[in-house]
Amino acid sequence: MSMSHTERVVIIDFGSQFSQLIARRVRECGVYAELHPYTISEKTLADLQPKGIILSGSPFSVYAEGAPIPAFDVFAFAEARAIPVLGLCYGLQLIAHTQGGAVDKAAKREFGRAHLRIVGESKLLEGIADESQVWMSHGDSLTAIPQGFEVVATTENAPYCVLQNTKRNIYGMQFHPEVHHSLDGKRMLANFLTHICTCNADWNAGSFMEQAIEDIRAKVGTGGVICALSGGVDSTVAAVLLHKALGKQLHCIHIDNGLMRKDESRTVIELFKQHFSMSIDFVDASDLFLSRLEGISDPEKKRKSIGAAFIEVFENEAKRFNDAQFLAQGTLYPDVIESVSFKGPSVTIKTHHNVGGLPEKMNLRLIEPFRELFKDEVRAVGRLLGIPDWFIERHPFPGPGLAIRVPGKITREKLNILREADEIYLEEIRKAGLYNEIWQAFAVLLPVQSVGVMGDERTYENVCAIRAVTSVDGMTANWYPMPYEVLANISNRIINEVRGINRVVYDISSKPPATIEWE
């Protein structure tokens, strides 16, 4: 489901690691932004009717063979429609390369902090102090600027750092204003959006919600919508938004697959009954799921087994709702763009969603109210809908649940041991006031046993790994430097209170090269 937008900025992605961040920063400035690969067609770009175009950075050299360059003249396209263009790093080099300037290998590659020297007037730099810190990341540099362009800022190593051609409405920066090391970068982007693109900057969670409710009602009409309610933040906020839009036309189904955290299903059911007076079709299918997983240790086979069981149970339950024409999913924008290669036009959503395969099978149409939102934007919508903070701030939880946190074969006993350890871990980080600093924290029950001593007895029991990471959207992550005192409390409590664990280890791997989950 695509929202209708009165104003949008299109970011053309040339493969920069910061492309998503540009979209987030533009949205933080109150303007809706979309990311599209550089292979976007002229017709698609015209249909989007952008108020501004931003060209991202890239790991490529603009003059190299096979460098990412759009198939049509973006600058002529924009000029004909009076759409301002802003090139960032590679984007600036693309301007120079295609408009009669020159780009070569830099005499001195530049990675890290630099200070901007403002040498001309520009709407782009309004309110920016001289010597403002910016962040460089480039191995090429401009050696000649195109005709009609003027230099408005330099740095020690980049004499052509900020360029503009006000007549043609084309602007470029050699640095990355989207990263937080560029201290006034967000202000520069805001200047481009409001002073140059003349955007109203009124896009926010509230305006999104109003528009989404309108769009949902228009799309659904008098039909019914089935929502697979996992109990995670995304599906919960989606369910509450859909209920606000459709009332009794919404049918929520919550399946306990036996792979949930401790008391998870009870918490979800109570939240919906107490806070929103919404009825939920609750299904305890834990016996079925666990019997299907018996003897399976390969992570991919586990996922497939869980997915197949989920479809079977869900399809069976959904038959009770004769009016159902739509299936709701909590797909987020990173799910959409992570699966789009900037090198190609493929827009296939990753097949990791729980309800994969269902719409075709059940002849349902998909409704995905959040497919254009980042996680923090979904949380903002959730707060406006009155979902309590303790729930909105919950860490992400994987679709296959604890099945991928018990490497190797799964048994009820192992799952129960893990639930207890996980509960203690989360309790302790909440108690220490660290929960909201962490993107995701969880325990893993390893298929490893170690020797221990408890009292006068020798033990041979399980090892529990605990993991905590910081992240913006889960695509990259750093391990969290947990205070020693908190680690000691967690370890002592798990070993003393959970029968079956005699050793606790802390995972200090980042993503990449590791993934956040263990399987």
Coordinates of C-alpha atoms in Angstrom, one line a residue:
M1 CA 0.0 0.0 0.0
S2 CA 1.5 3.3 -1.1
M3 CA 0.5 6.5 0.6
S4 CA -0.5 9.6 -1.3
H5 CA 2.0 12.4 -0.7
T6 CA 1.6 16.0 -1.6
E7 CA 5.3 16.6 -1.3
R8 CA 8.2 14.2 -1.8
V9 CA 12.0 14.4 -2.3
V10 CA 13.5 11.6 -4.3
I11 CA 17.0 10.3 -3.3
I12 CA 18.8 8.6 -6.2
D13 CA 21.0 5.9 -4.7
F14 CA 24.4 5.2 -6.3
G15 CA 25.4 2.6 -3.7
S16 CA 26.4 4.8 -0.7
Q17 CA 26.4 3.2 2.7
F18 CA 24.7 6.4 3.9
S19 CA 21.8 6.5 1.4
Q20 CA 19.2 5.4 4.0
L21 CA 20.6 8.0 6.4
I22 CA 19.9 10.7 3.9
A23 CA 16.3 9.6 3.7
R24 CA 16.0 9.6 7.5
R25 CA 17.6 13.1 7.8
V26 CA 15.2 14.6 5.1
R27 CA 12.2 13.1 7.0
E28 CA 13.5 14.5 10.3
C29 CA 13.4 17.9 8.5
G30 CA 9.6 17.3 8.0
V31 CA 9.7 16.3 4.3
Y32 CA 8.8 12.9 3.0
A33 CA 11.7 11.2 1.2
E34 CA 12.0 8.1 -0.9
L35 CA 15.1 6.1 -2.0
H36 CA 15.3 4.8 -5.6
P37 CA 18.2 3.0 -7.4
Y38 CA 20.1 5.0 -10.0
T39 CA 18.4 2.7 -12.6
I40 CA 15.1 4.5 -12.0
S41 CA 13.4 5.3 -15.4
E42 CA 12.6 8.8 -16.5
K43 CA 8.9 7.9 -16.5
T44 CA 9.0 6.6 -12.9
L45 CA 10.8 9.7 -11.7
A46 CA 8.3 11.9 -13.5
D47 CA 5.3 10.0 -12.0
L48 CA 6.8 10.6 -8.5
Q49 CA 6.6 14.4 -9.1
P50 CA 9.5 15.2 -6.7
K51 CA 9.9 18.7 -5.3
G52 CA 13.6 18.0 -5.0
I53 CA 16.2 15.4 -6.1
I54 CA 19.2 14.4 -4.0
L55 CA 22.1 12.4 -5.6
S56 CA 23.8 10.1 -3.0
G57 CA 27.4 9.2 -2.6
S58 CA 28.9 6.0 -4.0
P59 CA 32.0 3.7 -3.5
F60 CA 32.6 4.0 -7.3
S61 CA 34.6 6.6 -9.3
V62 CA 32.4 8.5 -11.6
Y63 CA 34.9 8.2 -14.5
A64 CA 35.5 4.5 -14.1
E65 CA 34.1 1.9 -16.6
G66 CA 30.7 0.6 -15.4
A67 CA 30.3 3.5 -12.9
P68 CA 26.6 4.0 -11.9
I69 CA 25.2 6.7 -14.1
P70 CA 21.4 7.1 -14.9
A71 CA 20.3 6.1 -18.3
F72 CA 18.7 9.6 -18.9
D73 CA 19.9 13.1 -18.3
V74 CA 18.7 13.8 -14.7
F75 CA 19.9 17.4 -14.9
A76 CA 18.0 18.2 -18.1
F77 CA 14.9 16.4 -16.6
A78 CA 15.1 18.5 -13.4
E79 CA 15.7 21.7 -15.2
A80 CA 12.8 21.3 -17.6
R81 CA 10.5 20.8 -14.5
A82 CA 12.2 23.4 -12.3
I83 CA 13.2 20.7 -9.7
P84 CA 16.2 21.6 -7.6
V85 CA 19.0 19.0 -7.5
L86 CA 21.6 18.4 -4.7
G87 CA 24.6 16.2 -5.3
L88 CA 26.4 14.7 -2.2
C89 CA 30.0 13.5 -2.6
Y90 CA 29.7 11.2 -5.7
G91 CA 26.6 13.2 -6.5
L92 CA 28.7 16.4 -6.8
Q93 CA 31.3 14.5 -8.9
L94 CA 28.5 13.3 -11.2
I95 CA 27.4 16.9 -11.7
A96 CA 31.0 17.9 -12.6
H97 CA 31.6 14.8 -14.8
T98 CA 28.4 15.2 -16.8
Q99 CA 28.2 19.0 -17.0
G100 CA 31.6 19.9 -18.4
G101 CA 33.8 19.9 -15.3
A102 CA 36.5 17.3 -14.4
V103 CA 37.0 14.7 -11.7
D104 CA 40.3 12.8 -11.1
K105 CA 41.9 10.7 -8.4
A106 CA 42.6 13.0 -5.5
A107 CA 46.2 13.9 -4.8
K108 CA 45.3 13.3 -1.2
R109 CA 42.4 11.0 -0.3
E110 CA 40.2 12.5 2.4
F111 CA 38.4 10.5 5.1
G112 CA 37.2 12.2 8.3
R113 CA 36.8 15.7 9.7
A114 CA 37.3 18.9 7.7
H115 CA 36.4 22.5 8.3
L116 CA 34.2 24.5 5.9
R117 CA 35.5 27.9 4.7
I118 CA 32.6 29.9 3.4
V119 CA 33.7 32.0 0.4
G120 CA 30.3 33.0 -1.2
E121 CA 26.7 33.5 -0.5
S122 CA 24.3 30.6 -0.8
K123 CA 20.8 29.7 0.4
L124 CA 22.3 26.3 1.1
L125 CA 24.7 27.7 3.7
E126 CA 22.3 30.1 5.4
G127 CA 22.9 30.2 9.2
I128 CA 26.0 28.1 8.9
A129 CA 29.1 29.4 10.7
D130 CA 32.5 29.7 9.1
E131 CA 34.8 26.8 10.0
S132 CA 31.8 24.4 10.6
Q133 CA 33.0 20.8 10.9
V134 CA 32.0 18.5 8.0
W135 CA 32.7 14.8 7.3
M136 CA 34.7 13.8 4.2
S137 CA 34.9 10.3 2.6
H138 CA 36.3 10.4 -0.9
G139 CA 39.2 9.2 -3.0
D140 CA 38.4 11.4 -6.0
S141 CA 38.1 15.2 -6.3
L142 CA 37.0 17.9 -8.7
T143 CA 39.9 19.3 -10.8
A144 CA 37.7 21.7 -12.8
I145 CA 34.2 23.0 -12.3
P146 CA 31.5 23.2 -15.0
Q147 CA 30.7 26.5 -16.7
G148 CA 28.0 28.5 -14.9
F149 CA 28.9 27.1 -11.5
E150 CA 30.4 29.0 -8.6
V151 CA 32.4 27.8 -5.5
V152 CA 30.7 28.9 -2.3
A153 CA 32.7 26.9 0.2
T154 CA 36.1 25.2 0.4
T155 CA 38.1 23.1 2.9
E156 CA 41.9 22.8 3.2
N157 CA 42.0 19.8 0.8
A158 CA 38.9 20.5 -1.3
P159 CA 39.1 23.8 -3.1
Y160 CA 35.8 23.0 -4.9
C161 CA 33.8 21.8 -1.8
V162 CA 30.4 23.4 -2.2
L163 CA 29.2 24.4 -5.7
Q164 CA 26.0 26.0 -7.0
N165 CA 24.4 27.1 -10.2
T166 CA 21.4 29.1 -9.0
K167 CA 20.1 29.7 -12.6
R168 CA 19.8 25.9 -13.2
N169 CA 19.0 25.1 -9.5
I170 CA 21.9 22.6 -9.2
Y171 CA 23.9 22.4 -5.9
G172 CA 26.6 20.0 -4.8
M173 CA 28.7 19.2 -1.7
Q174 CA 31.9 17.2 -1.5
F175 CA 31.1 16.0 2.1
H176 CA 28.3 14.0 3.7
P177 CA 25.8 16.4 5.5
E178 CA 23.7 13.4 6.5
V179 CA 26.2 11.9 9.0
H180 CA 26.2 13.3 12.6
H181 CA 30.0 14.3 12.3
S182 CA 28.9 17.0 9.9
L183 CA 27.7 19.2 12.7
D184 CA 25.5 21.6 10.7
G185 CA 24.7 19.0 8.0
K186 CA 21.0 18.7 9.0
R187 CA 20.6 22.5 8.8
M188 CA 22.1 22.5 5.3
L189 CA 19.7 19.8 4.2
A190 CA 16.8 21.8 5.8
N191 CA 18.0 24.9 3.9
F192 CA 17.9 22.9 0.6
L193 CA 14.4 21.5 1.4
T194 CA 12.8 24.7 2.6
H195 CA 14.7 27.6 1.0
I196 CA 15.5 26.0 -2.4
C197 CA 12.8 23.3 -2.9
T198 CA 10.2 25.4 -1.0
C199 CA 8.8 22.4 0.8
N200 CA 6.3 23.0 3.6
A201 CA 8.2 20.6 6.0
D202 CA 4.9 19.4 7.6
W203 CA 5.4 15.7 7.2
N204 CA 5.4 13.9 10.6
A205 CA 3.9 11.0 12.4
G206 CA 0.6 12.9 12.9
S207 CA 0.2 13.9 9.2
F208 CA 1.2 10.4 8.2
M209 CA -1.4 8.8 10.5
E210 CA -4.3 11.0 9.2
Q211 CA -3.4 10.3 5.6
A212 CA -2.9 6.6 6.3
I213 CA -6.4 6.3 7.9
E214 CA -7.9 8.0 4.9
D215 CA -6.0 5.8 2.4
I216 CA -6.9 2.6 4.3
R217 CA -10.6 3.4 4.3
A218 CA -10.5 4.2 0.6
K219 CA -8.6 1.0 -0.3
V220 CA -10.6 -1.4 1.9
G221 CA -14.1 0.0 1.5
T222 CA -16.6 -2.3 3.2
G223 CA -14.4 -5.5 3.1
G224 CA -12.6 -7.2 6.0
V225 CA -8.9 -7.2 6.9
I226 CA -7.1 -10.0 8.7
C227 CA -4.1 -9.0 10.7
A228 CA -1.4 -11.5 11.8
L229 CA -0.6 -10.1 15.2
S230 CA 2.8 -11.4 16.3
G231 CA 3.0 -9.1 19.4
G232 CA 6.0 -7.2 18.0
V233 CA 6.0 -3.4 17.8
D234 CA 5.3 -3.2 14.0
S235 CA 2.3 -5.6 13.9
T236 CA 0.9 -4.1 17.1
V237 CA 1.0 -0.5 15.8
A238 CA -0.4 -1.6 12.5
A239 CA -3.3 -3.4 14.2
V240 CA -4.2 -0.4 16.3
L241 CA -4.0 2.0 13.3
L242 CA -6.2 -0.4 11.2
H243 CA -8.7 -0.7 14.1
K244 CA -8.9 3.1 14.3
A245 CA -9.5 3.3 10.6
L246 CA -11.9 0.2 10.2
G247 CA -13.3 -0.8 13.6
K248 CA -15.0 -4.2 13.4
Q249 CA -13.9 -4.7 9.8
L250 CA -10.5 -5.8 11.3
H251 CA -9.9 -9.3 12.5
C252 CA -6.7 -9.9 14.5
I253 CA -5.2 -13.4 14.9
H254 CA -2.5 -14.1 17.4
I255 CA -0.8 -17.5 17.3
D256 CA 1.3 -18.8 20.2
N257 CA 3.8 -21.0 18.4
G258 CA 5.5 -22.2 21.6
L259 CA 8.6 -20.1 20.6
M260 CA 7.6 -16.9 22.4
R261 CA 9.3 -15.2 25.3
K262 CA 8.0 -15.8 28.8
D263 CA 4.3 -14.7 29.2
E264 CA 4.5 -13.0 25.7
S265 CA 1.0 -14.1 24.5
R266 CA -0.7 -13.1 27.8
T267 CA 1.0 -9.7 27.7
V268 CA -0.2 -9.1 24.1
I269 CA -3.8 -10.2 24.7
E270 CA -4.1 -8.1 27.9
L271 CA -2.7 -5.0 26.1
F272 CA -5.3 -5.2 23.4
K273 CA -8.2 -6.0 25.7
Q274 CA -7.4 -3.4 28.4
H275 CA -6.1 -0.5 26.3
F276 CA -8.0 -0.8 23.1
S277 CA -11.0 -3.0 23.7
M278 CA -10.1 -5.0 20.6
S279 CA -11.0 -8.7 20.4
I280 CA -8.3 -11.1 19.3
D281 CA -8.6 -14.6 17.9
F282 CA -6.0 -16.4 20.1
V283 CA -4.7 -19.8 19.0
D284 CA -2.4 -22.0 21.0
A285 CA -0.6 -24.0 18.4
S286 CA 2.6 -24.6 20.4
D287 CA 2.2 -28.5 20.2
L288 CA 2.0 -28.4 16.4
F289 CA 5.0 -26.1 15.9
L290 CA 7.2 -28.0 18.4
S291 CA 6.3 -31.4 16.9
R292 CA 7.2 -30.0 13.4
L293 CA 10.6 -28.8 14.7
E294 CA 11.5 -32.1 16.4
G295 CA 15.0 -33.2 15.3
I296 CA 15.7 -30.2 13.1
S297 CA 19.0 -28.4 13.8
D298 CA 19.6 -26.6 10.4
P299 CA 18.6 -22.9 10.9
E300 CA 17.1 -22.5 7.4
K301 CA 15.1 -25.7 7.8
K302 CA 13.8 -24.4 11.1
R303 CA 12.6 -21.2 9.5
K304 CA 10.9 -23.0 6.7
S305 CA 9.2 -25.4 9.1
I306 CA 8.0 -22.6 11.2
G307 CA 6.8 -20.6 8.1
A308 CA 4.9 -23.6 6.7
A309 CA 3.2 -24.4 10.1
F310 CA 2.3 -20.7 10.5
I311 CA 0.6 -20.6 7.1
E312 CA -1.3 -23.8 7.8
V313 CA -2.6 -22.5 11.2
F314 CA -3.3 -19.0 10.0
E315 CA -5.1 -20.2 6.8
N316 CA -7.3 -22.5 9.0
E317 CA -8.2 -19.7 11.4
A318 CA -8.8 -17.1 8.6
K319 CA -11.5 -19.3 7.1
R320 CA -13.8 -18.1 9.9
F321 CA -13.9 -14.6 8.5
N322 CA -15.9 -14.7 5.3
D323 CA -15.7 -10.9 4.6
A324 CA -11.9 -10.9 4.5
Q325 CA -10.4 -9.4 1.3
F326 CA -7.1 -8.1 2.7
L327 CA -4.2 -9.3 4.8
A328 CA -2.3 -6.8 6.8
Q329 CA 1.5 -7.0 7.3
G330 CA 3.9 -4.8 9.3
T331 CA 6.5 -4.5 6.5
L332 CA 8.8 -1.6 7.1
Y333 CA 10.8 0.6 4.6
P334 CA 14.2 -1.0 5.3
D335 CA 12.6 -4.4 4.4
V336 CA 11.6 -2.9 1.0
I337 CA 14.9 -1.0 0.2
E338 CA 17.2 -3.7 1.7
S339 CA 16.0 -6.0 -1.0
V340 CA 16.5 -3.4 -3.8
S341 CA 19.9 -3.6 -5.4
F342 CA 21.1 -0.1 -6.5
K343 CA 22.6 -2.0 -9.4
G344 CA 19.2 -3.3 -10.6
P345 CA 15.5 -2.6 -10.6
S346 CA 14.4 -5.6 -8.5
V347 CA 11.9 -4.7 -5.8
T348 CA 11.1 -8.1 -4.4
I349 CA 10.5 -8.0 -0.7
K350 CA 12.7 -10.3 1.3
T351 CA 10.9 -13.6 2.0
H352 CA 11.5 -13.4 5.8
H353 CA 7.9 -12.3 6.6
N354 CA 5.8 -14.7 8.6
V355 CA 2.9 -14.5 6.2
G356 CA 5.0 -15.1 3.1
G357 CA 3.0 -17.1 0.6
L358 CA -0.4 -16.4 2.2
P359 CA -1.9 -13.7 0.0
E360 CA -1.7 -15.7 -3.2
K361 CA -2.9 -18.9 -1.6
M362 CA -5.9 -17.3 0.1
N363 CA -6.7 -14.8 -2.7
L364 CA -6.2 -11.9 -0.4
R365 CA -4.7 -8.5 -1.3
L366 CA -1.9 -7.1 0.9
I367 CA -2.2 -4.0 3.0
E368 CA 1.1 -2.7 4.4
P369 CA 0.5 0.7 6.1
F370 CA 4.1 1.0 7.2
R371 CA 6.0 0.0 4.0
E372 CA 7.2 3.6 3.7
L373 CA 8.3 4.1 7.4
F374 CA 11.4 3.4 9.4
K375 CA 11.2 1.8 12.8
D376 CA 11.4 5.0 14.8
E377 CA 8.6 6.5 12.7
V378 CA 6.4 3.5 13.5
R379 CA 7.1 4.0 17.2
A380 CA 6.1 7.7 16.8
V381 CA 2.8 6.7 15.2
G382 CA 2.3 4.1 18.0
R383 CA 2.7 6.8 20.7
L384 CA 0.1 9.0 18.9
L385 CA -2.3 6.0 18.9
G386 CA -1.9 5.7 22.7
I387 CA 0.2 2.5 22.9
P388 CA 2.1 2.7 26.2
D389 CA 5.8 3.5 26.1
W390 CA 6.8 0.2 27.8
F391 CA 5.4 -1.6 24.8
I392 CA 6.5 0.9 22.1
E393 CA 10.1 0.7 23.2
R394 CA 10.3 -3.1 23.1
H395 CA 13.3 -4.5 21.2
P396 CA 12.8 -6.2 17.9
F397 CA 11.9 -9.9 18.1
P398 CA 12.6 -12.3 15.2
G399 CA 9.7 -14.0 13.4
P400 CA 11.0 -17.6 14.1
G401 CA 11.2 -16.6 17.8
L402 CA 13.3 -18.5 20.2
A403 CA 13.9 -21.3 17.6
I404 CA 16.9 -19.3 16.3
R405 CA 18.2 -18.6 19.8
V406 CA 18.5 -22.3 20.6
P407 CA 21.2 -23.4 18.0
G408 CA 20.9 -27.1 17.3
K409 CA 17.9 -29.3 18.0
I410 CA 14.9 -27.7 19.9
T411 CA 13.2 -29.2 22.9
R412 CA 10.6 -27.9 25.4
E413 CA 13.1 -28.1 28.2
K414 CA 15.7 -26.0 26.3
L415 CA 13.1 -23.4 25.4
N416 CA 12.0 -23.2 29.1
I417 CA 15.6 -22.8 30.3
L418 CA 16.1 -20.0 27.7
R419 CA 12.9 -18.2 28.6
E420 CA 13.9 -18.0 32.3
A421 CA 17.5 -16.8 31.4
D422 CA 16.2 -14.2 28.9
E423 CA 13.6 -12.8 31.4
I424 CA 16.3 -12.3 34.0
Y425 CA 18.6 -10.6 31.5
L426 CA 16.0 -8.2 30.4
E427 CA 14.9 -7.5 34.0
E428 CA 18.5 -6.6 34.9
I429 CA 19.1 -4.2 32.0
R430 CA 15.8 -2.5 32.7
K431 CA 16.7 -2.2 36.4
A432 CA 20.0 -0.6 35.4
G433 CA 18.2 1.9 33.1
L434 CA 19.9 0.6 30.0
Y435 CA 17.1 -1.0 28.1
N436 CA 16.3 2.0 25.9
E437 CA 20.0 2.6 25.1
I438 CA 20.1 -0.8 23.4
W439 CA 18.5 -1.7 20.0
Q440 CA 18.2 -5.4 20.8
A441 CA 19.2 -7.6 23.8
F442 CA 18.6 -11.3 24.2
A443 CA 19.9 -14.6 25.5
V444 CA 21.0 -17.6 23.5
L445 CA 21.2 -21.2 24.8
L446 CA 24.3 -22.7 23.2
P447 CA 24.6 -26.3 22.2
V448 CA 27.7 -26.5 24.4
Q449 CA 28.0 -27.9 27.9
S450 CA 30.7 -26.9 30.4
V451 CA 32.0 -28.1 33.7
G452 CA 31.1 -26.1 36.8
V453 CA 31.1 -26.4 40.6
M454 CA 28.0 -25.7 42.6
G455 CA 28.4 -26.2 46.3
D456 CA 30.5 -29.4 46.6
E457 CA 29.1 -30.9 43.4
R458 CA 30.6 -31.0 39.9
T459 CA 28.1 -29.9 37.3
Y460 CA 28.0 -30.4 33.5
E461 CA 25.4 -27.9 32.2
N462 CA 24.5 -25.5 29.4
V463 CA 26.3 -22.3 28.4
C464 CA 24.2 -19.2 28.0
A465 CA 25.4 -16.4 25.7
I466 CA 24.0 -12.9 26.2
R467 CA 24.0 -10.3 23.4
A468 CA 23.2 -6.6 23.2
V469 CA 23.7 -4.3 20.3
T470 CA 23.2 -0.6 19.3
S471 CA 21.8 0.2 15.9
V472 CA 19.7 2.7 14.0
D473 CA 17.7 0.3 11.8
G474 CA 19.2 -3.2 12.3
M475 CA 21.1 -3.1 9.0
T476 CA 24.4 -2.5 10.8
A477 CA 25.0 -2.9 14.6
N478 CA 27.7 -2.5 17.2
W479 CA 28.0 -4.6 20.4
Y480 CA 27.0 -2.6 23.5
P481 CA 29.7 -2.0 26.1
M482 CA 27.7 -3.4 29.0
P483 CA 29.0 -2.2 32.4
Y484 CA 30.9 -4.9 34.3
E485 CA 28.6 -4.5 37.4
V486 CA 25.5 -5.2 35.3
L487 CA 27.2 -8.1 33.6
A488 CA 28.1 -9.6 37.0
N489 CA 24.5 -9.2 38.3
I490 CA 23.1 -10.9 35.1
S491 CA 25.5 -13.7 35.3
N492 CA 25.0 -14.4 39.0
R493 CA 21.3 -14.4 38.8
I494 CA 21.1 -16.6 35.7
I495 CA 23.5 -19.2 37.1
N496 CA 21.9 -19.1 40.6
E497 CA 18.2 -19.1 39.5
V498 CA 18.1 -21.0 36.2
R499 CA 18.6 -24.8 36.7
G500 CA 20.5 -26.1 33.6
I501 CA 22.9 -23.2 33.1
N502 CA 26.3 -23.0 34.8
R503 CA 28.2 -20.5 32.6
V504 CA 27.3 -17.1 31.0
V505 CA 29.3 -15.5 28.2
Y506 CA 28.9 -12.0 26.5
D507 CA 28.9 -11.7 22.7
I508 CA 31.2 -8.8 21.5
S509 CA 30.7 -9.2 17.7
S510 CA 29.4 -6.4 15.5
K511 CA 27.3 -6.5 12.3
P512 CA 29.0 -6.9 9.9
P513 CA 30.8 -9.4 10.0
A514 CA 28.4 -11.1 12.4
T515 CA 24.6 -10.9 12.2
I516 CA 22.6 -9.7 15.2
E517 CA 20.8 -13.0 15.7
W518 CA 22.9 -16.2 16.0
E519 CA 21.0 -18.1 13.4

